[in-house]
PDB file of C-alpha atoms in Angstrom:
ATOM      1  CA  UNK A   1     -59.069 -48.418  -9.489  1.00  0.00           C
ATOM      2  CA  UNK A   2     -59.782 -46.717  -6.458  1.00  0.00           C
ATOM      3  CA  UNK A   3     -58.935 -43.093  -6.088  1.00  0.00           C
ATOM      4  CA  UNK A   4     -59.160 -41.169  -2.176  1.00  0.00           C
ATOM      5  CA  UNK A   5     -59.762 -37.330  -2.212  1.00  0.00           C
ATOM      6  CA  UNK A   6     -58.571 -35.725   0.901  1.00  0.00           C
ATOM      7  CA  UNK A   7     -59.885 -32.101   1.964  1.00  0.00           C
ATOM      8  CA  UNK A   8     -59.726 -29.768   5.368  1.00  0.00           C
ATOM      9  CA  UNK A   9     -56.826 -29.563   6.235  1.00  0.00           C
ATOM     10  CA  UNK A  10     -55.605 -25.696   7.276  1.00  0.00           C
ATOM     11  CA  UNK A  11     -53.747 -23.317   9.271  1.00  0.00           C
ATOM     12  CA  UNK A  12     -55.362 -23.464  13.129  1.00  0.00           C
ATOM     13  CA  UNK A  13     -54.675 -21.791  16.469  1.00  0.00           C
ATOM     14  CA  UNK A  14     -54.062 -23.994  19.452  1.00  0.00           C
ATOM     15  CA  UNK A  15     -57.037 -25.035  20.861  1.00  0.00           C
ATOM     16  CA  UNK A  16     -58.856 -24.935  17.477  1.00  0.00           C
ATOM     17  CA  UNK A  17     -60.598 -27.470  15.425  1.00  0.00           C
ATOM     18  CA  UNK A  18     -60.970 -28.942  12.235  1.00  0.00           C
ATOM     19  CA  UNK A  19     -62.417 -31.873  10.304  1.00  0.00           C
ATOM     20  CA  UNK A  20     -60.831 -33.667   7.362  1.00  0.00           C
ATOM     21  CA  UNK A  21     -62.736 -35.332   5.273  1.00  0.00           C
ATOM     22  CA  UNK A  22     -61.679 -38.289   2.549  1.00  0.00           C
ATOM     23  CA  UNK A  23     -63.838 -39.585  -0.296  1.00  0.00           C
ATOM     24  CA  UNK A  24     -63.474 -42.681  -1.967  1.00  0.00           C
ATOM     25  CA  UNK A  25     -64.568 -43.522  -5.599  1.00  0.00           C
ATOM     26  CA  UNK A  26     -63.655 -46.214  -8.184  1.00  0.00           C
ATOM     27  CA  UNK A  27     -64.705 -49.714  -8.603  1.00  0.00           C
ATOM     28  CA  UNK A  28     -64.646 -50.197  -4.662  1.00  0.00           C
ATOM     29  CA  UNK A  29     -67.077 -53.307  -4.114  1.00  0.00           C
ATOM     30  CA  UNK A  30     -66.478 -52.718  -0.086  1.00  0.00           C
ATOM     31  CA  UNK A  31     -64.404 -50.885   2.014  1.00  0.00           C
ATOM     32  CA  UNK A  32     -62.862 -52.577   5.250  1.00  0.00           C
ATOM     33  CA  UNK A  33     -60.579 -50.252   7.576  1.00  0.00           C
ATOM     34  CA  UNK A  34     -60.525 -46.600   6.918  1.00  0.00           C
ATOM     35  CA  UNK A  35     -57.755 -44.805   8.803  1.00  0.00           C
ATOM     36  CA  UNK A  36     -55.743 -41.439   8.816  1.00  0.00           C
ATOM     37  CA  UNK A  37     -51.850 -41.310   9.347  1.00  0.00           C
ATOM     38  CA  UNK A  38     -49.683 -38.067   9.754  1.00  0.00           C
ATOM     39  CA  UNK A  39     -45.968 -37.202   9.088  1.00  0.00           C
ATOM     40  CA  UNK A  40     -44.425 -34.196  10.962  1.00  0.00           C
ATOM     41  CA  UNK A  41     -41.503 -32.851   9.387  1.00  0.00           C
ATOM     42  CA  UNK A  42     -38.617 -35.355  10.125  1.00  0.00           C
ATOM     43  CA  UNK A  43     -40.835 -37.543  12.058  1.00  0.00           C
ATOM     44  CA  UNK A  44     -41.724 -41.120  10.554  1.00  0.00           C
ATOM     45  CA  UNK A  45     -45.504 -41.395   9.567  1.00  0.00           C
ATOM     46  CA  UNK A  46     -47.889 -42.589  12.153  1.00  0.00           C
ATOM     47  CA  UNK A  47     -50.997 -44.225  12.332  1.00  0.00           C
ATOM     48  CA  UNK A  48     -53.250 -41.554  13.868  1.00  0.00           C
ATOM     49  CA  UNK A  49     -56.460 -43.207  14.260  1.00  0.00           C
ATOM     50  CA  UNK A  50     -58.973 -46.052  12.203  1.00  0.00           C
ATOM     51  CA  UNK A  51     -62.176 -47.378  11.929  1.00  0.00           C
ATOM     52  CA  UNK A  52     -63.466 -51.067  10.620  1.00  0.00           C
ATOM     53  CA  UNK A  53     -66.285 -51.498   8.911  1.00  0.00           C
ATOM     54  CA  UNK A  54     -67.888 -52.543  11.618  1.00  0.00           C
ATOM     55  CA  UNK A  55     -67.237 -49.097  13.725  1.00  0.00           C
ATOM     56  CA  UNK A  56     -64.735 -50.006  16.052  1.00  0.00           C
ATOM     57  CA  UNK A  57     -61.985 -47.525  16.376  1.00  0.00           C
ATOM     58  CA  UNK A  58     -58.568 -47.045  17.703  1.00  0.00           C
ATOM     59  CA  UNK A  59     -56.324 -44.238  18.027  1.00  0.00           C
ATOM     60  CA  UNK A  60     -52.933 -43.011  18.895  1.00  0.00           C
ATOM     61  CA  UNK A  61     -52.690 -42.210  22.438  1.00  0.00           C
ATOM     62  CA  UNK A  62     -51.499 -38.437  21.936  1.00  0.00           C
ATOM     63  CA  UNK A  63     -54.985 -37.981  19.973  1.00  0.00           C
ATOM     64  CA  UNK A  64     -57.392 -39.895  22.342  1.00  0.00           C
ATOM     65  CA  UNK A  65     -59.830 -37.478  24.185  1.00  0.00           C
ATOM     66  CA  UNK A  66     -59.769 -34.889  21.174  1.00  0.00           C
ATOM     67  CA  UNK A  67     -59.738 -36.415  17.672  1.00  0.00           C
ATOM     68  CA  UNK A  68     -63.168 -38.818  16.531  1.00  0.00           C
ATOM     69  CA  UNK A  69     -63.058 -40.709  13.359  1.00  0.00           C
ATOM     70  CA  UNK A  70     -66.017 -41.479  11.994  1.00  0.00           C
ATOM     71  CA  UNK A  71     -67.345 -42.901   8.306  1.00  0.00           C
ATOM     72  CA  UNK A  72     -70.356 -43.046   6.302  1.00  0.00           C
ATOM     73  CA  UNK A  73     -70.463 -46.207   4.540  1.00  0.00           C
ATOM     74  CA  UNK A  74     -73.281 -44.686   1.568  1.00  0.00           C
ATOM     75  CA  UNK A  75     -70.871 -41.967   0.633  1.00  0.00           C
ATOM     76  CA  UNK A  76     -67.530 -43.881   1.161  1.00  0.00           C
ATOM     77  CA  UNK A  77     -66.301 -41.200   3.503  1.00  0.00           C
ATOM     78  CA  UNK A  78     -63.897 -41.391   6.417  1.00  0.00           C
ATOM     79  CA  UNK A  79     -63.611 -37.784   8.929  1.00  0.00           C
ATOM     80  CA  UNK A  80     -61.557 -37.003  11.475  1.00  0.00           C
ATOM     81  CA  UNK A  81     -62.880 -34.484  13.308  1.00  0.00           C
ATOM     82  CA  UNK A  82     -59.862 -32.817  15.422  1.00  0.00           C
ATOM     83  CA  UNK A  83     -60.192 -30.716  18.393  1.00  0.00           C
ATOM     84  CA  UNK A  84     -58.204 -29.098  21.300  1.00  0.00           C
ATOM     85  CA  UNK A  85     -55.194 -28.980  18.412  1.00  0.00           C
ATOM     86  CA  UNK A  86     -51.852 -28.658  19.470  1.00  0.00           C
ATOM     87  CA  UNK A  87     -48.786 -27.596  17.826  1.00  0.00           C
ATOM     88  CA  UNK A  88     -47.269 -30.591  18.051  1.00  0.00           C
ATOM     89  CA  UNK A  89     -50.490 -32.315  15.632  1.00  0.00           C
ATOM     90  CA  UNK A  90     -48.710 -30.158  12.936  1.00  0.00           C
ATOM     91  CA  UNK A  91     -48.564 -32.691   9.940  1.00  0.00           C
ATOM     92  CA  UNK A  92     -49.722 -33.418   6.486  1.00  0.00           C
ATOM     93  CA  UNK A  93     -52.242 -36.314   7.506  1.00  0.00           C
ATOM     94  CA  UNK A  94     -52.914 -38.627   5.070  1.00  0.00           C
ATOM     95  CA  UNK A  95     -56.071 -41.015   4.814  1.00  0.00           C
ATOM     96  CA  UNK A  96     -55.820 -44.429   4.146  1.00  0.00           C
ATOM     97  CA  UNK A  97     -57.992 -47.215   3.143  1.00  0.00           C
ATOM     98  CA  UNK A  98     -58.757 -50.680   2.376  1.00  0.00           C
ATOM     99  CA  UNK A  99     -61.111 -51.535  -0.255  1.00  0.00           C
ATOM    100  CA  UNK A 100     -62.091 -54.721  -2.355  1.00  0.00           C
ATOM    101  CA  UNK A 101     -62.870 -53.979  -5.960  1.00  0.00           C
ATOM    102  CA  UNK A 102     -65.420 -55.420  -8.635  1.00  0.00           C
ATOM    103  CA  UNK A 103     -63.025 -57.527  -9.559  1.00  0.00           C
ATOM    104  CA  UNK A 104     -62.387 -58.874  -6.429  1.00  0.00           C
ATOM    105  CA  UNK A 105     -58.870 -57.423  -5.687  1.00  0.00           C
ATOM    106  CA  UNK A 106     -57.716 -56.181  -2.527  1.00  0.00           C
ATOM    107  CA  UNK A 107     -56.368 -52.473  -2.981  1.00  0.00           C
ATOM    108  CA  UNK A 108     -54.769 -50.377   0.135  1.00  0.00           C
ATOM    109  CA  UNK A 109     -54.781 -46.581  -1.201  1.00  0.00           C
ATOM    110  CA  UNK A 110     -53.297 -43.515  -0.095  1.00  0.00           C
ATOM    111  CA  UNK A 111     -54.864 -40.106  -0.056  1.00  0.00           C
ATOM    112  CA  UNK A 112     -52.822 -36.875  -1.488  1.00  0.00           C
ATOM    113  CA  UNK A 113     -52.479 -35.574   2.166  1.00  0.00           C
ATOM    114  CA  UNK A 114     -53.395 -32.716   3.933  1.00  0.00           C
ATOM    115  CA  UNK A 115     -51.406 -30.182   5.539  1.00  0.00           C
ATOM    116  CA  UNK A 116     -52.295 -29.408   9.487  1.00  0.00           C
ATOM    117  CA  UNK A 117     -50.612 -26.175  10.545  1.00  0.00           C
ATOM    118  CA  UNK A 118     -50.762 -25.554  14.277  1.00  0.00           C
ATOM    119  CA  UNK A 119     -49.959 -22.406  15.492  1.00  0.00           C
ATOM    120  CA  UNK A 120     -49.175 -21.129  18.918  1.00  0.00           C
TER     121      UNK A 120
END
């Protein structure tokens, strides 16, 4: 099993910043993509931004120019460091990650999200 622990998320003023972090543990053998997604309340969840194992990234365009992912491959660790936040990134954001196991078997897990609260 593979289990993702998400922390950072909080309650920011516009034009604030704030890193989340996500740690993953278990029988992970490797770890391909790492990625974060968000929901905003009545919104469908989106893909906010990833990062292969090789360090390329992509990201949403409404993020691109303020949020960086990163990861450190010894600790297993995906961030998204987030800054110039607007309202409108209010969301529980959710990490999200690929991994092979000891036993060879491809697992996508899902972190326990992290509310974002944006204020104006």
């Amino acid at each position: 099993q593979v289990h993702l622990v998400e922390s950072g998320g909080d309650l920011v003023q516009a034009g604030g910043s704030l890193r989340l972090s996500c740690a993953a543990s278990g029988s992970i053998l490797s770890i391909n993509t790492m990625g974060w997604y968000r929901q905003a309340p009545g919104k469908e969840r989106e893909l906010v931004a990833a990062i292969t194992s090789g360090g390329t990234t992509t990201y949403v365009a409404s993020v691109k120019g303020r949020f960086t992912i990163s990861r450190d491959n010894a600790k297993n660790t995906v961030y998204l460091q987030m800054n110039s936040l607007k309202p409108e990134d209010t969301a529980v954001y959710y990490c999200n990650v690929d991994a092979i196991t000891w036993t060879k078997r491809y697992l996508e897990v899902w972190g326990q999200g992290s509310l974002v609260t944006v204020s104006s």
